[in-house]
Coordinates of C-alpha atoms and ligand atoms in Angstrom, one line a residue:
M1 CA -1.0 3.7 24.4
D2 CA -2.2 6.8 23.7
Q3 CA -3.0 7.7 19.7
I4 CA -1.6 11.4 19.0
A5 CA -1.5 13.0 15.7
F6 CA 0.7 15.3 14.2
I7 CA -1.5 17.4 11.5
T8 CA 0.3 19.2 8.9
G9 CA -2.0 21.9 7.5
I10 CA -4.0 22.5 10.6
T11 CA -5.9 25.6 9.8
G12 CA -6.8 24.7 6.2
Q13 CA -9.9 23.2 5.1
D14 CA -9.4 19.2 5.7
G15 CA -7.3 19.7 8.6
S16 CA -10.6 21.8 10.8
Y17 CA -12.4 18.6 10.2
L18 CA -9.8 15.9 11.0
A19 CA -8.9 17.9 13.9
E20 CA -12.4 17.3 15.4
F21 CA -13.0 13.9 13.6
L22 CA -9.9 13.5 15.6
L23 CA -10.6 14.9 18.7
D24 CA -14.2 12.9 19.4
K25 CA -11.9 9.8 18.5
G26 CA -9.6 10.4 22.1
Y27 CA -6.6 10.9 20.3
R28 CA -4.0 14.0 21.3
V29 CA -4.2 16.7 18.4
V30 CA -1.1 18.2 17.8
G31 CA -0.5 20.7 14.4
M32 CA 1.6 22.4 12.7
T33 CA 0.9 26.1 11.4
R34 CA 3.6 28.3 10.0
R35 CA 5.0 31.6 10.8
S36 CA 2.4 34.3 9.2
S37 CA 2.2 38.1 10.3
T38 CA -1.8 37.6 10.3
D39 CA -4.2 35.4 11.3
S40 CA -4.9 31.7 9.7
M41 CA -6.8 30.5 12.5
E42 CA -10.0 30.9 11.6
R43 CA -11.1 27.0 10.5
I44 CA -9.5 25.9 14.7
E45 CA -10.3 28.8 16.5
H46 CA -13.2 26.5 17.9
L47 CA -10.8 24.1 18.6
Q48 CA -8.0 26.2 20.3
T49 CA -8.3 25.3 24.2
R50 CA -8.7 21.6 23.0
I51 CA -5.9 21.4 19.9
E52 CA -1.8 21.8 20.5
L53 CA 0.0 24.1 17.8
L54 CA 3.6 23.9 16.9
Q55 CA 5.0 26.2 14.1
G56 CA 7.2 24.8 11.6
D57 CA 7.4 25.0 7.5
L58 CA 7.7 22.3 5.0
L59 CA 10.1 24.0 3.4
D60 CA 12.8 23.7 6.8
Q61 CA 13.5 20.0 7.6
A62 CA 14.9 20.6 11.0
S63 CA 11.6 22.4 12.0
L64 CA 9.9 19.1 10.9
V65 CA 12.5 17.6 12.9
A66 CA 12.8 19.4 16.1
A67 CA 8.9 19.7 15.8
I68 CA 8.0 15.8 15.4
Q69 CA 11.1 14.7 18.0
A70 CA 8.5 17.3 20.9
V71 CA 5.3 15.5 19.4
K72 CA 6.1 11.8 19.3
P73 CA 3.3 11.5 17.4
T74 CA 1.6 7.7 16.2
E75 CA 0.4 9.2 13.2
I76 CA 0.6 12.2 10.9
Y77 CA -1.0 13.9 8.4
N78 CA 0.4 16.0 5.9
L79 CA -2.5 18.2 4.5
A80 CA -0.2 20.7 4.3
A81 CA 0.2 22.3 0.7
M82 CA 0.1 24.6 -2.0
S83 CA -3.0 23.3 -3.0
F84 CA -4.6 26.0 -5.8
V85 CA -3.9 24.5 -9.4
P86 CA -3.9 28.0 -11.3
T87 CA -1.1 29.1 -9.0
S88 CA 0.9 26.5 -9.6
W89 CA 1.2 27.6 -12.9
N90 CA 2.4 31.3 -11.1
Q91 CA 4.5 29.5 -8.8
P92 CA 5.8 26.6 -9.8
V93 CA 8.7 26.2 -8.5
L94 CA 7.1 27.2 -5.1
T95 CA 4.3 24.5 -5.8
A96 CA 7.1 21.3 -5.9
E97 CA 8.8 23.2 -2.9
F98 CA 5.9 22.6 -0.4
T99 CA 3.5 20.1 -2.4
G100 CA 6.6 18.7 -3.2
L101 CA 9.7 17.9 -2.0
G102 CA 7.8 18.6 1.3
V103 CA 6.9 15.0 1.2
T104 CA 10.5 14.5 1.0
R105 CA 11.0 16.5 4.0
M106 CA 8.5 14.9 6.2
L107 CA 8.8 11.0 5.1
E108 CA 12.5 12.1 5.6
A109 CA 12.3 13.2 9.2
V110 CA 9.7 10.2 9.9
R111 CA 12.3 7.8 9.3
Q112 CA 15.2 9.4 11.3
V113 CA 13.1 10.3 14.4
D114 CA 10.7 7.0 14.9
P115 CA 9.9 4.4 11.9
A116 CA 7.3 3.6 13.9
I117 CA 4.8 6.6 13.6
K118 CA 2.6 5.9 10.9
F119 CA 2.6 7.9 7.8
Y120 CA -0.4 10.0 5.6
Q121 CA 0.4 11.4 2.7
A122 CA -3.1 14.2 0.6
S123 CA -3.1 12.8 -2.4
S124 CA -5.0 14.3 -5.6
S125 CA -6.9 12.7 -7.9
E126 CA -5.2 15.9 -10.1
M127 CA -2.7 13.7 -10.5
F128 CA -5.1 11.6 -13.2
G129 CA -5.8 14.5 -14.9
K130 CA -5.6 14.2 -19.2
V131 CA -8.1 10.4 -17.9
R132 CA -6.7 6.9 -19.1
E133 CA -10.1 5.7 -18.7
V134 CA -13.2 6.4 -16.9
P135 CA -13.5 5.8 -13.6
Q136 CA -10.6 6.4 -12.2
N137 CA -8.9 3.9 -9.9
E138 CA -6.0 2.8 -7.3
L139 CA -4.3 1.0 -11.1
T140 CA -5.1 4.5 -13.2
P141 CA -1.7 6.0 -14.7
F142 CA -1.5 9.0 -13.5
H143 CA -1.2 12.0 -16.8
P144 CA -1.5 15.6 -14.2
R145 CA -1.7 18.9 -16.5
S146 CA -1.1 20.9 -13.7
P147 CA 2.2 22.3 -11.7
Y148 CA 0.6 21.5 -8.9
G149 CA -0.8 17.3 -10.4
V150 CA 3.2 16.4 -11.0
A151 CA 4.0 17.8 -7.4
K152 CA 1.3 15.8 -6.4
A153 CA 2.4 12.5 -8.2
Y154 CA 5.5 12.9 -6.8
G155 CA 4.7 13.2 -3.2
H156 CA 2.6 10.0 -4.3
F157 CA 5.6 7.9 -5.7
L158 CA 7.8 9.3 -2.7
T159 CA 5.2 8.2 -0.5
V160 CA 5.0 4.5 -2.2
N161 CA 8.8 3.9 -2.3
Y162 CA 9.7 5.0 1.1
R163 CA 6.9 2.0 1.6
E164 CA 9.2 -0.1 -0.4
S165 CA 12.8 0.6 0.8
Y166 CA 12.0 1.4 4.2
G167 CA 8.9 -1.1 5.3
L168 CA 7.4 3.0 7.0
F169 CA 3.3 2.7 7.3
A170 CA 2.8 5.2 5.0
V171 CA -0.3 5.8 3.1
S172 CA -1.7 7.4 -0.3
G173 CA -5.4 9.0 -0.1
I174 CA -5.8 10.2 -3.4
L175 CA -9.0 12.0 -3.0
F176 CA -11.4 13.5 -5.5
N177 CA -12.1 17.1 -4.8
H178 CA -14.4 17.9 -1.3
E179 CA -15.8 21.1 -0.3
S180 CA -17.7 22.3 2.2
P181 CA -18.5 26.2 3.7
R182 CA -15.0 26.1 4.8
R183 CA -13.3 25.5 1.6
G184 CA -11.4 28.4 0.3
L185 CA -13.1 31.4 -1.5
E186 CA -10.8 30.8 -4.9
F187 CA -12.0 27.3 -5.2
V188 CA -14.9 27.0 -7.6
T189 CA -17.6 25.7 -5.7
R190 CA -17.0 28.2 -2.3
K191 CA -16.4 30.8 -5.4
V192 CA -20.1 29.9 -7.2
T193 CA -21.4 29.8 -3.5
D194 CA -20.0 33.0 -2.0
G195 CA -20.5 35.0 -5.2
V196 CA -24.3 33.3 -5.2
A197 CA -24.7 34.7 -1.4
R198 CA -23.5 38.2 -2.8
I199 CA -25.9 38.2 -5.4
S200 CA -29.2 37.2 -3.2
L201 CA -28.6 40.6 -1.1
G202 CA -28.0 43.0 -3.6
L203 CA -23.5 43.3 -2.7
T204 CA -23.0 42.9 -6.5
N205 CA -24.7 40.9 -10.0
V206 CA -22.6 38.8 -11.8
L207 CA -20.2 36.1 -11.6
R208 CA -17.4 36.1 -13.1
M209 CA -16.3 31.9 -13.9
G210 CA -13.8 29.6 -16.4
N211 CA -14.8 26.3 -17.5
L212 CA -18.3 25.2 -16.6
D213 CA -18.2 22.5 -19.4
A214 CA -15.7 21.1 -16.4
R215 CA -16.8 18.4 -14.4
R216 CA -15.7 17.0 -11.1
D217 CA -16.8 13.8 -8.4
W218 CA -17.7 16.1 -5.6
G219 CA -17.4 15.2 -1.6
F220 CA -18.0 16.5 1.6
A221 CA -14.7 17.5 2.6
G222 CA -16.1 16.2 6.8
D223 CA -16.7 12.6 5.3
Y224 CA -13.2 12.9 3.5
V225 CA -11.2 13.0 6.6
R226 CA -12.7 9.4 8.1
A227 CA -11.0 7.8 5.3
M228 CA -8.0 9.1 5.5
W229 CA -8.1 7.9 9.5
A230 CA -9.0 4.3 9.1
M231 CA -6.5 4.4 5.8
L232 CA -4.0 4.5 8.5
Q233 CA -5.7 2.2 11.1
Q234 CA -5.6 -1.6 8.2
P235 CA -3.4 -4.0 9.6
V236 CA -1.2 -3.2 6.1
A237 CA -1.0 0.1 4.2
C238 CA -2.1 0.7 0.8
D239 CA -2.8 3.1 -1.8
Y240 CA -7.0 4.2 -1.7
V241 CA -9.2 6.6 -4.1
V242 CA -11.5 8.1 -2.5
A243 CA -14.2 9.8 -4.4
T244 CA -18.5 9.6 -5.0
G245 CA -18.6 7.3 -7.7
I246 CA -21.1 10.6 -9.0
D247 CA -19.7 13.5 -11.6
H248 CA -21.4 16.7 -12.2
S249 CA -20.0 19.1 -13.5
V250 CA -19.3 23.3 -12.8
R251 CA -22.5 24.4 -14.4
D252 CA -25.0 22.0 -12.3
V253 CA -23.2 23.5 -9.2
C254 CA -23.8 27.0 -11.1
Q255 CA -27.9 25.5 -11.6
I256 CA -28.5 24.2 -7.9
A257 CA -26.4 27.3 -6.2
F258 CA -28.5 29.8 -7.8
E259 CA -31.7 28.2 -7.5
R260 CA -30.9 27.5 -4.1
V261 CA -31.6 31.6 -3.5
G262 CA -34.9 31.7 -6.4
L263 CA -32.5 32.5 -9.2
D264 CA -31.5 31.4 -12.6
Y265 CA -27.8 31.1 -12.7
E266 CA -27.6 31.8 -16.9
K267 CA -28.9 35.7 -16.0
Y268 CA -25.6 36.5 -13.3
V269 CA -22.6 34.0 -14.7
V270 CA -21.0 35.7 -17.2
L271 CA -17.2 33.9 -19.2
D272 CA -14.2 35.5 -18.1
E273 CA -11.4 33.7 -20.7
H274 CA -8.9 35.0 -18.1
L275 CA -10.5 32.2 -16.1
L276 CA -9.2 29.4 -18.4
R277 CA -6.5 26.9 -17.4
P278 CA -3.2 26.3 -20.2
A279 CA -4.1 22.9 -19.5
E280 CA -7.9 22.2 -18.1
V281 CA -8.7 18.7 -16.1
D282 CA -12.0 18.3 -18.1
H283 CA -12.8 15.4 -16.3
L284 CA -12.9 13.2 -13.0
L285 CA -14.4 10.4 -11.5
G286 CA -13.2 8.3 -9.1
D287 CA -14.7 4.7 -8.1
P288 CA -14.6 4.7 -4.6
T289 CA -15.0 0.6 -4.7
K290 CA -12.0 -0.2 -2.9
A291 CA -12.2 2.9 -0.3
R292 CA -16.1 0.5 0.6
Q293 CA -14.9 -2.6 0.6
E294 CA -11.9 -2.0 2.6
L295 CA -12.0 0.8 4.8
G296 CA -16.3 0.5 5.0
W297 CA -15.8 4.3 4.0
Q298 CA -19.3 5.8 2.2
P299 CA -20.2 9.5 1.6
T300 CA -22.9 10.8 3.9
V301 CA -23.7 13.9 2.3
S302 CA -24.9 14.1 -1.5
F303 CA -23.5 15.8 -4.4
E304 CA -27.3 18.6 -3.8
D305 CA -27.2 18.5 0.2
L306 CA -23.1 20.2 0.6
I307 CA -23.9 22.9 -2.4
C308 CA -27.3 23.7 -0.6
M309 CA -25.3 23.4 3.1
M310 CA -22.6 26.3 1.5
V311 CA -25.0 28.4 0.0
D312 CA -26.8 28.9 3.1
A313 CA -23.6 28.7 5.7
D314 CA -22.8 32.3 2.9
M315 CA -25.6 33.3 3.4
E316 CA -25.6 33.5 6.6
R317 CA -21.6 34.4 7.1
L318 CA -22.9 38.0 4.7
R319 CA -25.6 38.9 6.6
N320 CA -23.3 38.4 10.0
H321 CA -20.3 39.5 8.8
P322 CA -21.2 43.0 6.0
V323 CA -17.3 44.0 6.7
R324 CA -15.9 40.5 5.5
H325 CA -18.0 41.7 1.7
A326 CA -14.1 43.6 0.6
D327 CA -12.7 39.6 1.0
V328 CA -15.1 38.4 -0.4
A329 CA -14.4 41.2 -3.4
F330 CA -11.0 40.5 -3.6
A331 CA -10.9 37.1 -3.4
S332 CA -13.6 36.7 -6.7
A333 CA -11.7 39.7 -8.5
H334 CA -8.3 36.8 -7.9
S335 CA -9.7 33.5 -9.0
Ligands
NAP401 P1 -5.8 23.9 2.2 O1 -6.9 24.4 2.9 O2 -5.2 24.8 0.9 O3 -4.9 24.0 3.0 C1 -3.5 23.8 2.9 C2 -2.9 24.2 3.9 O4 -1.9 24.1 3.3 C3 -3.0 25.7 5.0 O5 -3.5 24.1 6.2 C4 -1.5 25.8 4.8 O6 -1.8 27.2 5.8 C5 -1.0 24.9 5.0 N1 0.5 25.3 4.3 C6 0.6 25.5 3.0 N2 1.8 25.7 2.9 C7 2.7 25.3 3.6 C8 4.3 25.3 4.3 N3 5.2 25.4 3.2 N4 4.3 24.8 5.0 C9 3.5 24.6 6.8 N5 1.9 24.9 6.5 C10 1.7 25.0 4.7 O7 -6.5 23.0 1.8 P2 -7.6 21.9 2.1 O8 -8.6 21.9 1.2 O9 -7.7 21.6 3.8 O10 -6.2 19.8 1.4 C11 -5.5 19.2 2.0 C12 -4.6 18.6 1.3 O11 -5.1 17.8 0.5 C13 -3.7 19.5 1.0 O12 -1.7 18.7 0.3 C14 -4.4 19.7 -0.7 O13 -3.5 19.0 -1.9 C15 -5.3 17.6 -0.9 N6 -6.2 17.7 -1.6 C16 -7.4 18.9 -1.5 C17 -8.3 18.5 -2.0 C18 -9.6 19.3 -2.1 O14 -10.6 18.8 -2.7 N7 -9.9 19.9 -0.9 C19 -8.3 16.7 -3.2 C20 -7.2 15.8 -2.7 C21 -6.4 16.7 -2.2 P3 -2.1 28.7 6.1 O15 -3.1 28.5 6.7 O16 -0.2 29.2 6.6 O17 -1.5 28.8 4.8
F7E402 O1 -11.6 23.9 -10.0 C1 -14.1 24.8 -12.9 C2 -11.6 23.9 -13.3 O2 -10.5 24.6 -8.1 C3 -12.8 22.7 -10.6 C4 -8.3 21.5 -5.4 O3 -8.3 21.6 -4.0 O4 -9.9 19.4 -6.1 C5 -9.2 21.1 -6.2 O5 -9.0 21.0 -7.7 C6 -13.1 23.0 -11.4 C7 -11.7 22.8 -12.4 O6 -10.9 22.6 -8.4 C8 -13.6 28.9 -12.4 O7 -11.5 24.9 -14.5 C9 -14.5 26.9 -14.0 O8 -12.0 22.6 -14.3 O9 -12.6 24.0 -7.8 P1 -11.3 24.3 -8.5 P2 -9.6 21.9 -8.3 O10 -8.9 22.6 -9.8 O11 -10.4 20.5 -9.4 C10 -8.1 18.6 -6.6 C11 -9.2 17.2 -6.4 C12 -7.4 18.7 -5.2 O12 -6.5 18.3 -5.8 C13 -6.8 21.0 -5.3 O13 -6.3 20.7 -4.3 O14 -14.1 24.2 -11.9 N1 -13.6 26.3 -13.2 N2 -14.7 27.7 -13.0 C14 -12.9 26.9 -11.9 N3 -11.9 27.0 -11.1 C15 -11.9 27.6 -9.9 N4 -11.1 28.2 -9.3 N5 -12.6 29.3 -10.9 C16 -13.3 29.7 -11.3 O15 -14.0 30.8 -11.7

């Protein structure tokens, strides 16, 4: 049978890498996009002749049912969400609608249209929040620390519940932070690599940052989409932690990124208290043993190589597209 993948959130970082990966595997790839007055196709422009796009919104049940009926997918990857943690405090209800209830709407649509469709839910290490143990694995209890984390925990349990209640092949991938040159400008790695490039090119001389001591387990997004696919190829549906098993601080990100262009981060990085969070997740470190053993999954890009890859890409972009400087300055001032 032909493999058909339906990806929500295809215009996002992970959606773009996943679409590339599945096209290379011979899938027909259909992505869901929401209506916008501006173009959000930047990350998938290079794939436009190879993928199909369909309009739909996680807030609109009928649009999800209609899309799944039209596409008849064999696999659904539910990547769409409001994914920026600080925004979830400013827009907690909308975050719950997109990131939490959106999962229910997708699962209900699957149940209604064809319960044989395999379903991947993009869950998050943010569910561990105030961690109960280090490192975190599939059995570690959750203690989310933001409306985003709470909404993701809801989506996770709902996915498990639909698997147990209705026998759906529904899996929850508990992914730790993963980054790339396509990462949104407001997330910390990309904010730093973009800021470093701007400082190196003489466009600014300061980088305002929040908590430099927070620690995360950062990997490369291109590696993580392989794990999503592998989960749907297992004989039995279950949940997996996907992580590198190595943690670093935000300070490490700064140090490596600035060193890449021959600069000392301490001369440019300034603490901005407005960037501290109402409740911080201090330390996330994943234990990817189950993914390694059952999925045969391993990361291929080291933390150092990831940050250097991102700095190099931002240097190249800002050298070649000076028109984007204004956008970048805006994003930095607001995240
Ligand atoms: P991202 O770059 O922020 O992309 C989010 C995607 O969701 C975009 O395509 C966005 O579309 C779409 N979207 C948002 N609201 C929508 C709605 N109401 N209806 C339809 N589409 C909507 O996120 P990402 O980094 O690729 O992450 C993918 C998923 O994995 C997310 O669910 C995220 O929460 C989760 N996750 C990410 C990480 C990570 O480290 N990256 C780790 C764990 C889990 P527009 O382009 O129109 O905005
Ligand atoms: O922050 C600290 C900040 O925004 C990482 C999302 O993909 O991963 C992501 O969530 C850390 C936090 O990612 C700044 O306080 C310091 O401790 O890059 P981030 P996140 O909140 O971990 C999880 C797994 C997801 O699921 C989410 O969707 O960095 N930090 N200074 C800063 N963070 C930002 N953004 N900006 C700063 O200036």
